[in-house]
Amino acid sequence: MSGYSLSRWRQRWLIAPIIVANVPSTLAQGQFENFFQGWDSIIKDSLEVNCSKELEGYKNNPSAKWPVVDCILDDFSESRKAEGAAAALTFGLAPMVLQNIGPNTSETSLLFMRRPLLALLIAISSPWPRNPDSKVYDKIVKQPTAMNQPEVQSDEWSIWPAENNKPIGMMVLFVEYAMALGAAANVALLSYQLGHWAFFASANNTYDPVLFTYCSLLIHLVGIFSMFLSFREPERTGGTNWFERWLVNEFRPAAQNSPLRLTRRKKEEVWIPLRLLWKPLKFFLTWLLSIAPTLQVLMGTIMLSGSLLTAQVDARDCLFRYIASTIVARALLQYELSCLTRKDDTTESQANSHEKTETGLSTYTLIGKPS
């Protein structure tokens, strides 16, 4: 057995130099092979006829990419170069536009408390999140409770679908995940295409657009962690474990679930290793979330505005694809939050009772101060 293992290790050491020797050509694959449709045939003809020597040098040494770019640009007319500059401007507008219409970290964190999988898909679909909005929580805190509300005030519009309409609920669930998966897949595919089909002056590798895209997911995860440090769901009654509760909540539209109820977390309820750092960590995360989305927009603008080999029509299509995913994410999030933060009319009518709902959630304010 030991002899067999030793022979396998020897084989690996013999193969290793071959792999290392082929790393440059492996890294060179994916760039200067395919381009967006607008200039695909034009650039390929230029590479084949006038820039074959530079392209061969790039395949042997991936760091020698600029001679290839210079050769391609030398073949371009002045009008085509001007179109490339307009495409770079279109790309540069994307981060700011998407941040203005996309969700913020406070909203995705709130949805994560009830439907984490859907919240993560929405976060992936929004490459440039907005800064946290404290008004999301202020509105919930200021919502009148059943104890001080003089009379029942129902919502201005009834939720849809109704709780007893299970077939429509399943249809809504399917449409939600289909739209969320489609939006997330569109962003993932677009980030891959930008890395392999386009060329950016400030991107050193083909995977840089992917890294910039999914930095936003990290920002949302920081917001979720900050949310868990500050709030928690009340204790639940019953024998169901956390996995069963997650399945029930995740695969049920918010309109057919109970409203979300949260309470402020006390220091004693924090995980013991974090208690000493609880307040400093909260302050640090608040500061980090206040600047991270802006830095994400800044770095995204710097990267995308360095586009060199993309036509204006392709840059416009990429921008519209980004916007489409962000609009879908915004619509799904708005629908879910409007149902999660609704008032429970059946609970408000019981002003003097202290009962819990079937899921064990508090029946008063969405976020209440601890007693």
PDB file of N, CA and C in Angstrom, residues 16-84:
ATOM      1  N   ALA A  16       3.786  17.601 -12.497  1.00  0.00           N
ATOM      2  CA  ALA A  16       3.726  18.995 -12.044  1.00  0.00           C
ATOM      3  C   ALA A  16       4.475  19.955 -12.958  1.00  0.00           C
ATOM      4  N   PRO A  17       5.737  19.645 -13.397  1.00  0.00           N
ATOM      5  CA  PRO A  17       6.424  20.593 -14.291  1.00  0.00           C
ATOM      6  C   PRO A  17       5.686  20.824 -15.596  1.00  0.00           C
ATOM      7  N   ILE A  18       5.007  19.780 -16.098  1.00  0.00           N
ATOM      8  CA  ILE A  18       4.247  19.940 -17.341  1.00  0.00           C
ATOM      9  C   ILE A  18       3.089  20.904 -17.136  1.00  0.00           C
ATOM     10  N   ILE A  19       2.409  20.773 -15.975  1.00  0.00           N
ATOM     11  CA  ILE A  19       1.287  21.665 -15.680  1.00  0.00           C
ATOM     12  C   ILE A  19       1.772  23.093 -15.533  1.00  0.00           C
ATOM     13  N   VAL A  20       2.872  23.285 -14.783  1.00  0.00           N
ATOM     14  CA  VAL A  20       3.412  24.629 -14.577  1.00  0.00           C
ATOM     15  C   VAL A  20       3.826  25.255 -15.896  1.00  0.00           C
ATOM     16  N   ALA A  21       4.402  24.454 -16.788  1.00  0.00           N
ATOM     17  CA  ALA A  21       4.849  24.975 -18.078  1.00  0.00           C
ATOM     18  C   ALA A  21       3.689  25.427 -18.944  1.00  0.00           C
ATOM     19  N   ASN A  22       2.494  24.851 -18.709  1.00  0.00           N
ATOM     20  CA  ASN A  22       1.337  25.204 -19.527  1.00  0.00           C
ATOM     21  C   ASN A  22       0.426  26.218 -18.859  1.00  0.00           C
ATOM     22  N   VAL A  23       0.794  26.716 -17.672  1.00  0.00           N
ATOM     23  CA  VAL A  23      -0.039  27.704 -16.991  1.00  0.00           C
ATOM     24  C   VAL A  23      -0.240  28.966 -17.820  1.00  0.00           C
ATOM     25  N   PRO A  24       0.806  29.550 -18.452  1.00  0.00           N
ATOM     26  CA  PRO A  24       0.589  30.773 -19.228  1.00  0.00           C
ATOM     27  C   PRO A  24      -0.444  30.613 -20.325  1.00  0.00           C
ATOM     28  N   SER A  25      -0.365  29.503 -21.090  1.00  0.00           N
ATOM     29  CA  SER A  25      -1.343  29.308 -22.155  1.00  0.00           C
ATOM     30  C   SER A  25      -2.730  29.051 -21.597  1.00  0.00           C
ATOM     31  N   THR A  26      -2.805  28.414 -20.410  1.00  0.00           N
ATOM     32  CA  THR A  26      -4.109  28.185 -19.784  1.00  0.00           C
ATOM     33  C   THR A  26      -4.739  29.491 -19.342  1.00  0.00           C
ATOM     34  N   LEU A  27      -3.931  30.381 -18.736  1.00  0.00           N
ATOM     35  CA  LEU A  27      -4.448  31.672 -18.298  1.00  0.00           C
ATOM     36  C   LEU A  27      -4.858  32.543 -19.474  1.00  0.00           C
ATOM     37  N   ALA A  28      -4.208  32.372 -20.600  1.00  0.00           N
ATOM     38  CA  ALA A  28      -4.515  33.196 -21.762  1.00  0.00           C
ATOM     39  C   ALA A  28      -5.823  32.802 -22.420  1.00  0.00           C
ATOM     40  N   GLN A  29      -6.316  31.602 -22.139  1.00  0.00           N
ATOM     41  CA  GLN A  29      -7.558  31.162 -22.746  1.00  0.00           C
ATOM     42  C   GLN A  29      -8.723  31.991 -22.217  1.00  0.00           C
ATOM     43  N   GLY A  30      -9.629  32.318 -23.102  1.00  0.00           N
ATOM     44  CA  GLY A  30     -10.830  33.037 -22.699  1.00  0.00           C
ATOM     45  C   GLY A  30     -10.820  34.485 -23.094  1.00  0.00           C
ATOM     46  N   GLN A  31      -9.654  35.105 -23.254  1.00  0.00           N
ATOM     47  CA  GLN A  31      -9.588  36.499 -23.673  1.00  0.00           C
ATOM     48  C   GLN A  31      -9.030  36.570 -25.094  1.00  0.00           C
ATOM     49  N   PHE A  32      -9.555  37.517 -25.855  1.00  0.00           N
ATOM     50  CA  PHE A  32      -9.206  37.680 -27.272  1.00  0.00           C
ATOM     51  C   PHE A  32      -9.627  36.474 -28.106  1.00  0.00           C
ATOM     52  N   GLU A  33     -10.597  35.705 -27.619  1.00  0.00           N
ATOM     53  CA  GLU A  33     -11.137  34.594 -28.397  1.00  0.00           C
ATOM     54  C   GLU A  33     -12.545  34.894 -28.883  1.00  0.00           C
ATOM     55  N   ASN A  34     -13.358  35.457 -28.019  1.00  0.00           N
ATOM     56  CA  ASN A  34     -14.722  35.839 -28.376  1.00  0.00           C
ATOM     57  C   ASN A  34     -14.983  37.249 -27.882  1.00  0.00           C
ATOM     58  N   PHE A  35     -15.884  37.934 -28.579  1.00  0.00           N
ATOM     59  CA  PHE A  35     -16.216  39.313 -28.242  1.00  0.00           C
ATOM     60  C   PHE A  35     -17.727  39.489 -28.359  1.00  0.00           C
ATOM     61  N   PHE A  36     -18.214  40.601 -27.833  1.00  0.00           N
ATOM     62  CA  PHE A  36     -19.637  40.891 -27.986  1.00  0.00           C
ATOM     63  C   PHE A  36     -19.972  41.047 -29.472  1.00  0.00           C
ATOM     64  N   GLN A  37     -21.225  40.800 -29.789  1.00  0.00           N
ATOM     65  CA  GLN A  37     -21.650  40.632 -31.175  1.00  0.00           C
ATOM     66  C   GLN A  37     -21.322  41.828 -32.070  1.00  0.00           C
ATOM     67  N   GLY A  38     -21.398  43.032 -31.533  1.00  0.00           N
ATOM     68  CA  GLY A  38     -21.226  44.220 -32.355  1.00  0.00           C
ATOM     69  C   GLY A  38     -19.909  44.274 -33.100  1.00  0.00           C
ATOM     70  N   TRP A  39     -18.817  43.947 -32.427  1.00  0.00           N
ATOM     71  CA  TRP A  39     -17.492  44.026 -33.046  1.00  0.00           C
ATOM     72  C   TRP A  39     -16.809  42.670 -33.137  1.00  0.00           C
ATOM     73  N   ASP A  40     -17.522  41.600 -32.936  1.00  0.00           N
ATOM     74  CA  ASP A  40     -16.903  40.275 -32.895  1.00  0.00           C
ATOM     75  C   ASP A  40     -16.168  39.955 -34.197  1.00  0.00           C
ATOM     76  N   SER A  41     -16.845  40.053 -35.322  1.00  0.00           N
ATOM     77  CA  SER A  41     -16.215  39.708 -36.603  1.00  0.00           C
ATOM     78  C   SER A  41     -15.112  40.692 -36.967  1.00  0.00           C
ATOM     79  N   ILE A  42     -15.291  41.965 -36.640  1.00  0.00           N
ATOM     80  CA  ILE A  42     -14.289  42.986 -36.974  1.00  0.00           C
ATOM     81  C   ILE A  42     -12.985  42.724 -36.226  1.00  0.00           C
ATOM     82  N   ILE A  43     -13.085  42.474 -34.914  1.00  0.00           N
ATOM     83  CA  ILE A  43     -11.874  42.257 -34.109  1.00  0.00           C
ATOM     84  C   ILE A  43     -11.211  40.938 -34.476  1.00  0.00           C
ATOM     85  N   LYS A  44     -12.006  39.905 -34.737  1.00  0.00           N
ATOM     86  CA  LYS A  44     -11.419  38.617 -35.109  1.00  0.00           C
ATOM     87  C   LYS A  44     -10.664  38.714 -36.430  1.00  0.00           C
ATOM     88  N   ASP A  45     -11.222  39.437 -37.392  1.00  0.00           N
ATOM     89  CA  ASP A  45     -10.512  39.634 -38.661  1.00  0.00           C
ATOM     90  C   ASP A  45      -9.203  40.383 -38.442  1.00  0.00           C
ATOM     91  N   SER A  46      -9.234  41.384 -37.576  1.00  0.00           N
ATOM     92  CA  SER A  46      -8.021  42.147 -37.292  1.00  0.00           C
ATOM     93  C   SER A  46      -6.968  41.273 -36.622  1.00  0.00           C
ATOM     94  N   LEU A  47      -7.386  40.419 -35.698  1.00  0.00           N
ATOM     95  CA  LEU A  47      -6.441  39.526 -35.026  1.00  0.00           C
ATOM     96  C   LEU A  47      -5.843  38.510 -35.989  1.00  0.00           C
ATOM     97  N   GLU A  48      -6.641  38.048 -36.917  1.00  0.00           N
ATOM     98  CA  GLU A  48      -6.172  37.024 -37.851  1.00  0.00           C
ATOM     99  C   GLU A  48      -5.253  37.599 -38.923  1.00  0.00           C
ATOM    100  N   VAL A  49      -5.557  38.813 -39.389  1.00  0.00           N
ATOM    101  CA  VAL A  49      -4.821  39.374 -40.523  1.00  0.00           C
ATOM    102  C   VAL A  49      -3.617  40.194 -40.073  1.00  0.00           C
ATOM    103  N   ASN A  50      -3.826  41.115 -39.137  1.00  0.00           N
ATOM    104  CA  ASN A  50      -2.784  42.092 -38.800  1.00  0.00           C
ATOM    105  C   ASN A  50      -2.128  41.886 -37.439  1.00  0.00           C
ATOM    106  N   CYS A  51      -2.777  41.139 -36.549  1.00  0.00           N
ATOM    107  CA  CYS A  51      -2.281  41.063 -35.168  1.00  0.00           C
ATOM    108  C   CYS A  51      -1.968  39.636 -34.743  1.00  0.00           C
ATOM    109  N   SER A  52      -1.695  38.763 -35.682  1.00  0.00           N
ATOM    110  CA  SER A  52      -1.441  37.363 -35.332  1.00  0.00           C
ATOM    111  C   SER A  52      -0.161  37.206 -34.513  1.00  0.00           C
ATOM    112  N   LYS A  53       0.852  37.994 -34.824  1.00  0.00           N
ATOM    113  CA  LYS A  53       2.113  37.914 -34.088  1.00  0.00           C
ATOM    114  C   LYS A  53       1.929  38.344 -32.635  1.00  0.00           C
ATOM    115  N   GLU A  54       1.221  39.458 -32.426  1.00  0.00           N
ATOM    116  CA  GLU A  54       0.967  39.945 -31.060  1.00  0.00           C
ATOM    117  C   GLU A  54       0.107  38.958 -30.280  1.00  0.00           C
ATOM    118  N   LEU A  55      -0.872  38.344 -30.965  1.00  0.00           N
ATOM    119  CA  LEU A  55      -1.741  37.380 -30.299  1.00  0.00           C
ATOM    120  C   LEU A  55      -0.958  36.137 -29.882  1.00  0.00           C
ATOM    121  N   GLU A  56      -0.043  35.694 -30.714  1.00  0.00           N
ATOM    122  CA  GLU A  56       0.779  34.538 -30.368  1.00  0.00           C
ATOM    123  C   GLU A  56       1.668  34.850 -29.171  1.00  0.00           C
ATOM    124  N   GLY A  57       2.203  36.070 -29.138  1.00  0.00           N
ATOM    125  CA  GLY A  57       3.003  36.469 -27.989  1.00  0.00           C
ATOM    126  C   GLY A  57       2.188  36.521 -26.709  1.00  0.00           C
ATOM    127  N   TYR A  58       0.923  36.912 -26.803  1.00  0.00           N
ATOM    128  CA  TYR A  58       0.056  36.941 -25.624  1.00  0.00           C
ATOM    129  C   TYR A  58      -0.234  35.534 -25.119  1.00  0.00           C
ATOM    130  N   LYS A  59      -0.415  34.582 -26.021  1.00  0.00           N
ATOM    131  CA  LYS A  59      -0.699  33.211 -25.605  1.00  0.00           C
ATOM    132  C   LYS A  59       0.485  32.602 -24.859  1.00  0.00           C
ATOM    133  N   ASN A  60       1.684  32.993 -25.227  1.00  0.00           N
ATOM    134  CA  ASN A  60       2.871  32.500 -24.526  1.00  0.00           C
ATOM    135  C   ASN A  60       3.155  33.271 -23.245  1.00  0.00           C
ATOM    136  N   ASN A  61       2.712  34.527 -23.207  1.00  0.00           N
ATOM    137  CA  ASN A  61       2.942  35.380 -22.035  1.00  0.00           C
ATOM    138  C   ASN A  61       1.689  36.222 -21.796  1.00  0.00           C
ATOM    139  N   PRO A  62       0.787  35.781 -20.891  1.00  0.00           N
ATOM    140  CA  PRO A  62      -0.480  36.492 -20.682  1.00  0.00           C
ATOM    141  C   PRO A  62      -0.324  37.944 -20.263  1.00  0.00           C
ATOM    142  N   SER A  63       0.827  38.325 -19.750  1.00  0.00           N
ATOM    143  CA  SER A  63       1.012  39.721 -19.355  1.00  0.00           C
ATOM    144  C   SER A  63       1.215  40.640 -20.557  1.00  0.00           C
ATOM    145  N   ALA A  64       1.478  40.060 -21.725  1.00  0.00           N
ATOM    146  CA  ALA A  64       1.707  40.866 -22.933  1.00  0.00           C
ATOM    147  C   ALA A  64       0.394  41.091 -23.680  1.00  0.00           C
ATOM    148  N   LYS A  65      -0.594  41.638 -22.989  1.00  0.00           N
ATOM    149  CA  LYS A  65      -1.899  41.856 -23.618  1.00  0.00           C
ATOM    150  C   LYS A  65      -2.001  43.211 -24.300  1.00  0.00           C
ATOM    151  N   TRP A  66      -1.242  44.195 -23.818  1.00  0.00           N
ATOM    152  CA  TRP A  66      -1.372  45.538 -24.371  1.00  0.00           C
ATOM    153  C   TRP A  66      -0.905  45.640 -25.814  1.00  0.00           C
ATOM    154  N   PRO A  67       0.137  44.934 -26.249  1.00  0.00           N
ATOM    155  CA  PRO A  67       0.451  44.967 -27.680  1.00  0.00           C
ATOM    156  C   PRO A  67      -0.699  44.488 -28.558  1.00  0.00           C
ATOM    157  N   VAL A  68      -1.474  43.506 -28.066  1.00  0.00           N
ATOM    158  CA  VAL A  68      -2.632  43.036 -28.825  1.00  0.00           C
ATOM    159  C   VAL A  68      -3.689  44.133 -28.909  1.00  0.00           C
ATOM    160  N   VAL A  69      -3.954  44.788 -27.788  1.00  0.00           N
ATOM    161  CA  VAL A  69      -4.949  45.862 -27.772  1.00  0.00           C
ATOM    162  C   VAL A  69      -4.514  47.017 -28.667  1.00  0.00           C
ATOM    163  N   ASP A  70      -3.248  47.385 -28.596  1.00  0.00           N
ATOM    164  CA  ASP A  70      -2.750  48.485 -29.433  1.00  0.00           C
ATOM    165  C   ASP A  70      -2.884  48.159 -30.914  1.00  0.00           C
ATOM    166  N   CYS A  71      -2.607  46.912 -31.266  1.00  0.00           N
ATOM    167  CA  CYS A  71      -2.714  46.513 -32.665  1.00  0.00           C
ATOM    168  C   CYS A  71      -4.162  46.582 -33.149  1.00  0.00           C
ATOM    169  N   ILE A  72      -5.093  46.144 -32.297  1.00  0.00           N
ATOM    170  CA  ILE A  72      -6.509  46.205 -32.676  1.00  0.00           C
ATOM    171  C   ILE A  72      -6.963  47.651 -32.839  1.00  0.00           C
ATOM    172  N   LEU A  73      -6.579  48.505 -31.905  1.00  0.00           N
ATOM    173  CA  LEU A  73      -6.991  49.908 -31.974  1.00  0.00           C
ATOM    174  C   LEU A  73      -6.366  50.621 -33.170  1.00  0.00           C
ATOM    175  N   ASP A  74      -5.188  50.206 -33.585  1.00  0.00           N
ATOM    176  CA  ASP A  74      -4.567  50.807 -34.771  1.00  0.00           C
ATOM    177  C   ASP A  74      -5.382  50.526 -36.025  1.00  0.00           C
ATOM    178  N   ASP A  75      -6.077  49.393 -36.040  1.00  0.00           N
ATOM    179  CA  ASP A  75      -6.917  49.054 -37.191  1.00  0.00           C
ATOM    180  C   ASP A  75      -8.268  49.762 -37.164  1.00  0.00           C
ATOM    181  N   PHE A  76      -8.642  50.315 -36.015  1.00  0.00           N
ATOM    182  CA  PHE A  76      -9.938  50.987 -35.895  1.00  0.00           C
ATOM    183  C   PHE A  76      -9.890  52.362 -36.557  1.00  0.00           C
ATOM    184  N   SER A  77     -11.023  52.747 -37.131  1.00  0.00           N
ATOM    185  CA  SER A  77     -11.169  54.110 -37.635  1.00  0.00           C
ATOM    186  C   SER A  77     -11.446  55.049 -36.465  1.00  0.00           C
ATOM    187  N   GLU A  78     -11.354  56.348 -36.716  1.00  0.00           N
ATOM    188  CA  GLU A  78     -11.593  57.324 -35.654  1.00  0.00           C
ATOM    189  C   GLU A  78     -13.033  57.270 -35.165  1.00  0.00           C
ATOM    190  N   SER A  79     -13.962  57.037 -36.070  1.00  0.00           N
ATOM    191  CA  SER A  79     -15.370  56.958 -35.660  1.00  0.00           C
ATOM    192  C   SER A  79     -15.616  55.745 -34.769  1.00  0.00           C
ATOM    193  N   ARG A  80     -14.934  54.647 -35.065  1.00  0.00           N
ATOM    194  CA  ARG A  80     -15.105  53.455 -34.230  1.00  0.00           C
ATOM    195  C   ARG A  80     -14.474  53.660 -32.852  1.00  0.00           C
ATOM    196  N   LYS A  81     -13.356  54.362 -32.802  1.00  0.00           N
ATOM    197  CA  LYS A  81     -12.754  54.686 -31.505  1.00  0.00           C
ATOM    198  C   LYS A  81     -13.676  55.583 -30.684  1.00  0.00           C
ATOM    199  N   ALA A  82     -14.345  56.526 -31.350  1.00  0.00           N
ATOM    200  CA  ALA A  82     -15.295  57.387 -30.645  1.00  0.00           C
ATOM    201  C   ALA A  82     -16.473  56.579 -30.112  1.00  0.00           C
ATOM    202  N   GLU A  83     -16.907  55.590 -30.884  1.00  0.00           N
ATOM    203  CA  GLU A  83     -17.991  54.723 -30.416  1.00  0.00           C
ATOM    204  C   GLU A  83     -17.553  53.924 -29.195  1.00  0.00           C
ATOM    205  N   GLY A  84     -16.300  53.472 -29.193  1.00  0.00           N
ATOM    206  CA  GLY A  84     -15.781  52.761 -28.031  1.00  0.00           C
ATOM    207  C   GLY A  84     -15.746  53.637 -26.790  1.00  0.00           C
TER     208      GLY A  84
END
